[in-house]
């Protein structure tokens, strides 16, 4: 860690609305707390499958509560996250592996764009009601390039990342990051891991960040 900063790792997937909330809070606090925030894009479906976890929509009452909870938290944290009644089904039916590989490729080659790119993917899926609701299911790579451009990447860098999606290096990096989250004990996302006195401590969800701050002395 830089200058004695506490390492805080955020394992996230851009299909997860709670991940967006946790992401924005930690991105803000990285400028306030003495932390070294490390963004770790991982694959939520891989974590769910490995741990036997089930989506909230599998329990209707939990799904109903989740949509209300997300709406309240988004307002509280001032994140432009919009929900609709079909969101739970949309999450279940969405294949976002390509998106996470694209984000991973950018993280490997142009890490300074990892934060804005991740944010633009969330905005595309969770803020823009028009074209975006099936953005990850789209076979049109042009959508990824548009999102990358909105995040500030040049057309050349975006095209390079797009070409890397199917490479073994990117596939393996995403797989390894996902497996690392599971080793820390993750069963869903966001999974926040901080290292205190050499010991990793896992916090699940975006509603434990005050506790995280307390444990690291902030």
Short mmCIF file of N, CA and C in Angstrom, two decimals, residues 76-146:
data_model
loop_
_atom_site.label_atom_id
_atom_site.label_comp_id
_atom_site.label_asym_id
_atom_site.label_seq_id
_atom_site.Cartn_x
_atom_site.Cartn_y
_atom_site.Cartn_z
N UNK A 76 -30.42 8.19 -1.30
CA UNK A 76 -29.59 8.59 -0.17
C UNK A 76 -28.16 8.90 -0.62
N UNK A 77 -27.61 8.03 -1.47
CA UNK A 77 -26.22 8.19 -1.90
C UNK A 77 -26.09 9.05 -3.15
N UNK A 78 -27.24 9.53 -3.66
CA UNK A 78 -27.25 10.39 -4.84
C UNK A 78 -26.57 9.72 -6.04
N UNK A 79 -27.00 8.49 -6.30
CA UNK A 79 -26.54 7.73 -7.46
C UNK A 79 -27.72 7.62 -8.43
N UNK A 80 -27.54 7.96 -9.69
CA UNK A 80 -28.67 8.00 -10.64
C UNK A 80 -29.12 6.62 -11.10
N UNK A 81 -29.48 5.79 -10.14
CA UNK A 81 -29.88 4.41 -10.42
C UNK A 81 -31.41 4.35 -10.46
N UNK A 82 -31.95 3.89 -11.59
CA UNK A 82 -33.40 3.78 -11.75
C UNK A 82 -33.80 2.31 -11.75
N UNK A 83 -34.92 2.03 -11.11
CA UNK A 83 -35.41 0.65 -11.08
C UNK A 83 -36.77 0.58 -11.74
N UNK A 84 -37.08 -0.62 -12.24
CA UNK A 84 -38.40 -0.89 -12.80
C UNK A 84 -38.81 -2.30 -12.39
N UNK A 85 -40.08 -2.61 -12.58
CA UNK A 85 -40.61 -3.87 -12.06
C UNK A 85 -39.97 -5.10 -12.69
N UNK A 86 -39.49 -4.97 -13.92
CA UNK A 86 -38.93 -6.14 -14.59
C UNK A 86 -37.42 -6.27 -14.40
N UNK A 87 -36.85 -5.45 -13.51
CA UNK A 87 -35.40 -5.47 -13.33
C UNK A 87 -34.87 -6.81 -12.83
N UNK A 88 -35.60 -7.45 -11.90
CA UNK A 88 -35.11 -8.71 -11.34
C UNK A 88 -35.01 -9.78 -12.42
N UNK A 89 -36.02 -9.85 -13.26
CA UNK A 89 -35.98 -10.80 -14.37
C UNK A 89 -34.88 -10.44 -15.36
N UNK A 90 -34.69 -9.14 -15.53
CA UNK A 90 -33.67 -8.66 -16.46
C UNK A 90 -32.27 -9.06 -16.00
N UNK A 91 -32.03 -8.97 -14.69
CA UNK A 91 -30.72 -9.37 -14.16
C UNK A 91 -30.49 -10.86 -14.40
N UNK A 92 -31.52 -11.66 -14.11
CA UNK A 92 -31.39 -13.11 -14.26
C UNK A 92 -31.12 -13.51 -15.70
N UNK A 93 -31.78 -12.81 -16.64
CA UNK A 93 -31.70 -13.20 -18.04
C UNK A 93 -30.53 -12.54 -18.78
N UNK A 94 -29.76 -11.73 -18.08
CA UNK A 94 -28.68 -11.00 -18.73
C UNK A 94 -27.38 -11.79 -18.70
N UNK A 95 -26.73 -11.86 -19.85
CA UNK A 95 -25.39 -12.44 -19.91
C UNK A 95 -24.40 -11.30 -20.06
N UNK A 96 -23.67 -11.02 -18.99
CA UNK A 96 -22.77 -9.86 -18.99
C UNK A 96 -21.30 -10.26 -18.99
N UNK A 97 -21.02 -11.50 -19.39
CA UNK A 97 -19.64 -11.97 -19.40
C UNK A 97 -18.77 -11.12 -20.32
N UNK A 98 -19.31 -10.77 -21.50
CA UNK A 98 -18.55 -9.95 -22.43
C UNK A 98 -18.22 -8.59 -21.84
N UNK A 99 -19.18 -8.00 -21.13
CA UNK A 99 -18.94 -6.69 -20.52
C UNK A 99 -17.83 -6.77 -19.48
N UNK A 100 -17.86 -7.80 -18.65
CA UNK A 100 -16.84 -7.92 -17.60
C UNK A 100 -15.47 -8.23 -18.19
N UNK A 101 -15.44 -8.95 -19.30
CA UNK A 101 -14.15 -9.20 -19.97
C UNK A 101 -13.62 -7.92 -20.60
N UNK A 102 -14.52 -7.11 -21.15
CA UNK A 102 -14.11 -5.83 -21.73
C UNK A 102 -13.53 -4.91 -20.65
N UNK A 103 -14.21 -4.84 -19.53
CA UNK A 103 -13.74 -4.02 -18.41
C UNK A 103 -12.40 -4.56 -17.89
N UNK A 104 -12.28 -5.88 -17.82
CA UNK A 104 -11.02 -6.50 -17.37
C UNK A 104 -9.88 -6.15 -18.32
N UNK A 105 -10.17 -6.19 -19.62
CA UNK A 105 -9.13 -5.87 -20.62
C UNK A 105 -8.64 -4.44 -20.45
N UNK A 106 -9.56 -3.51 -20.23
CA UNK A 106 -9.17 -2.12 -20.01
C UNK A 106 -8.37 -1.98 -18.72
N UNK A 107 -8.80 -2.70 -17.68
CA UNK A 107 -8.07 -2.66 -16.41
C UNK A 107 -6.64 -3.16 -16.54
N UNK A 108 -6.43 -4.12 -17.43
CA UNK A 108 -5.09 -4.69 -17.63
C UNK A 108 -4.20 -3.77 -18.45
N UNK A 109 -4.78 -3.01 -19.36
CA UNK A 109 -3.98 -2.22 -20.29
C UNK A 109 -3.99 -0.72 -19.99
N UNK A 110 -5.13 -0.22 -19.50
CA UNK A 110 -5.28 1.22 -19.22
C UNK A 110 -6.02 1.38 -17.88
N UNK A 111 -5.36 1.02 -16.77
CA UNK A 111 -6.05 0.99 -15.47
C UNK A 111 -6.62 2.34 -15.04
N UNK A 112 -6.10 3.43 -15.57
CA UNK A 112 -6.62 4.75 -15.19
C UNK A 112 -8.06 4.95 -15.68
N UNK A 113 -8.50 4.12 -16.62
CA UNK A 113 -9.86 4.24 -17.13
C UNK A 113 -10.82 3.26 -16.48
N UNK A 114 -10.34 2.45 -15.55
CA UNK A 114 -11.18 1.41 -14.96
C UNK A 114 -12.36 2.01 -14.20
N UNK A 115 -12.12 3.05 -13.42
CA UNK A 115 -13.21 3.68 -12.67
C UNK A 115 -14.26 4.31 -13.58
N UNK A 116 -13.87 5.21 -14.49
CA UNK A 116 -14.91 5.82 -15.34
C UNK A 116 -15.60 4.82 -16.27
N UNK A 117 -14.88 3.81 -16.75
CA UNK A 117 -15.51 2.83 -17.65
C UNK A 117 -16.55 2.00 -16.90
N UNK A 118 -16.20 1.55 -15.71
CA UNK A 118 -17.16 0.78 -14.92
C UNK A 118 -18.41 1.61 -14.65
N UNK A 119 -18.21 2.86 -14.29
CA UNK A 119 -19.34 3.76 -14.02
C UNK A 119 -20.22 3.90 -15.25
N UNK A 120 -19.64 4.05 -16.43
CA UNK A 120 -20.43 4.22 -17.65
C UNK A 120 -21.23 2.96 -17.99
N UNK A 121 -20.69 1.79 -17.68
CA UNK A 121 -21.46 0.56 -17.89
C UNK A 121 -22.67 0.53 -16.97
N UNK A 122 -22.48 0.90 -15.70
CA UNK A 122 -23.62 0.94 -14.78
C UNK A 122 -24.66 1.96 -15.26
N UNK A 123 -24.20 3.12 -15.67
CA UNK A 123 -25.13 4.14 -16.14
C UNK A 123 -25.92 3.62 -17.34
N UNK A 124 -25.23 2.93 -18.25
CA UNK A 124 -25.89 2.43 -19.44
C UNK A 124 -26.95 1.39 -19.11
N UNK A 125 -26.68 0.57 -18.09
CA UNK A 125 -27.61 -0.52 -17.74
C UNK A 125 -28.67 -0.08 -16.75
N UNK A 126 -28.33 0.85 -15.86
CA UNK A 126 -29.21 1.19 -14.74
C UNK A 126 -29.75 2.61 -14.74
N UNK A 127 -29.29 3.47 -15.64
CA UNK A 127 -29.79 4.86 -15.65
C UNK A 127 -30.56 5.19 -16.92
N UNK A 128 -30.02 4.77 -18.04
CA UNK A 128 -30.62 5.13 -19.32
C UNK A 128 -31.68 4.09 -19.68
N UNK A 129 -32.91 4.50 -19.58
CA UNK A 129 -34.01 3.56 -19.74
C UNK A 129 -34.20 3.13 -21.19
N UNK A 130 -33.72 3.92 -22.12
CA UNK A 130 -34.04 3.69 -23.54
C UNK A 130 -33.37 2.45 -24.13
N UNK A 131 -32.18 2.64 -24.71
CA UNK A 131 -31.56 1.54 -25.45
C UNK A 131 -30.89 0.52 -24.55
N UNK A 132 -30.73 0.87 -23.30
CA UNK A 132 -29.69 0.21 -22.53
C UNK A 132 -30.11 -1.05 -21.80
N UNK A 133 -31.40 -1.28 -21.65
CA UNK A 133 -31.83 -2.34 -20.75
C UNK A 133 -31.30 -3.71 -21.15
N UNK A 134 -31.00 -3.89 -22.43
CA UNK A 134 -30.44 -5.16 -22.87
C UNK A 134 -29.04 -4.98 -23.43
N UNK A 135 -28.34 -3.99 -22.91
CA UNK A 135 -27.03 -3.65 -23.49
C UNK A 135 -26.06 -4.82 -23.42
N UNK A 136 -26.07 -5.59 -22.33
CA UNK A 136 -25.09 -6.66 -22.20
C UNK A 136 -25.45 -7.86 -23.06
N UNK A 137 -26.72 -7.99 -23.41
CA UNK A 137 -27.13 -9.11 -24.25
C UNK A 137 -26.85 -8.83 -25.73
N UNK A 138 -26.57 -7.59 -26.04
CA UNK A 138 -26.39 -7.21 -27.43
C UNK A 138 -25.12 -7.85 -28.00
N UNK A 139 -25.23 -8.29 -29.23
CA UNK A 139 -24.07 -8.85 -29.91
C UNK A 139 -23.28 -7.76 -30.63
N UNK A 140 -23.77 -6.54 -30.56
CA UNK A 140 -23.13 -5.46 -31.30
C UNK A 140 -22.03 -4.83 -30.46
N UNK A 141 -20.80 -5.08 -30.87
CA UNK A 141 -19.65 -4.56 -30.13
C UNK A 141 -19.62 -3.04 -30.15
N UNK A 142 -20.39 -2.44 -31.06
CA UNK A 142 -20.40 -0.97 -31.15
C UNK A 142 -20.88 -0.34 -29.84
N UNK A 143 -21.74 -1.05 -29.10
CA UNK A 143 -22.24 -0.51 -27.83
C UNK A 143 -21.11 -0.41 -26.82
N UNK A 144 -20.24 -1.44 -26.75
CA UNK A 144 -19.09 -1.38 -25.86
C UNK A 144 -18.19 -0.21 -26.24
N UNK A 145 -18.01 0.00 -27.53
CA UNK A 145 -17.15 1.09 -27.99
C UNK A 145 -17.74 2.45 -27.64
N UNK A 146 -19.07 2.56 -27.71
CA UNK A 146 -19.74 3.81 -27.34
C UNK A 146 -19.55 4.09 -25.85
#
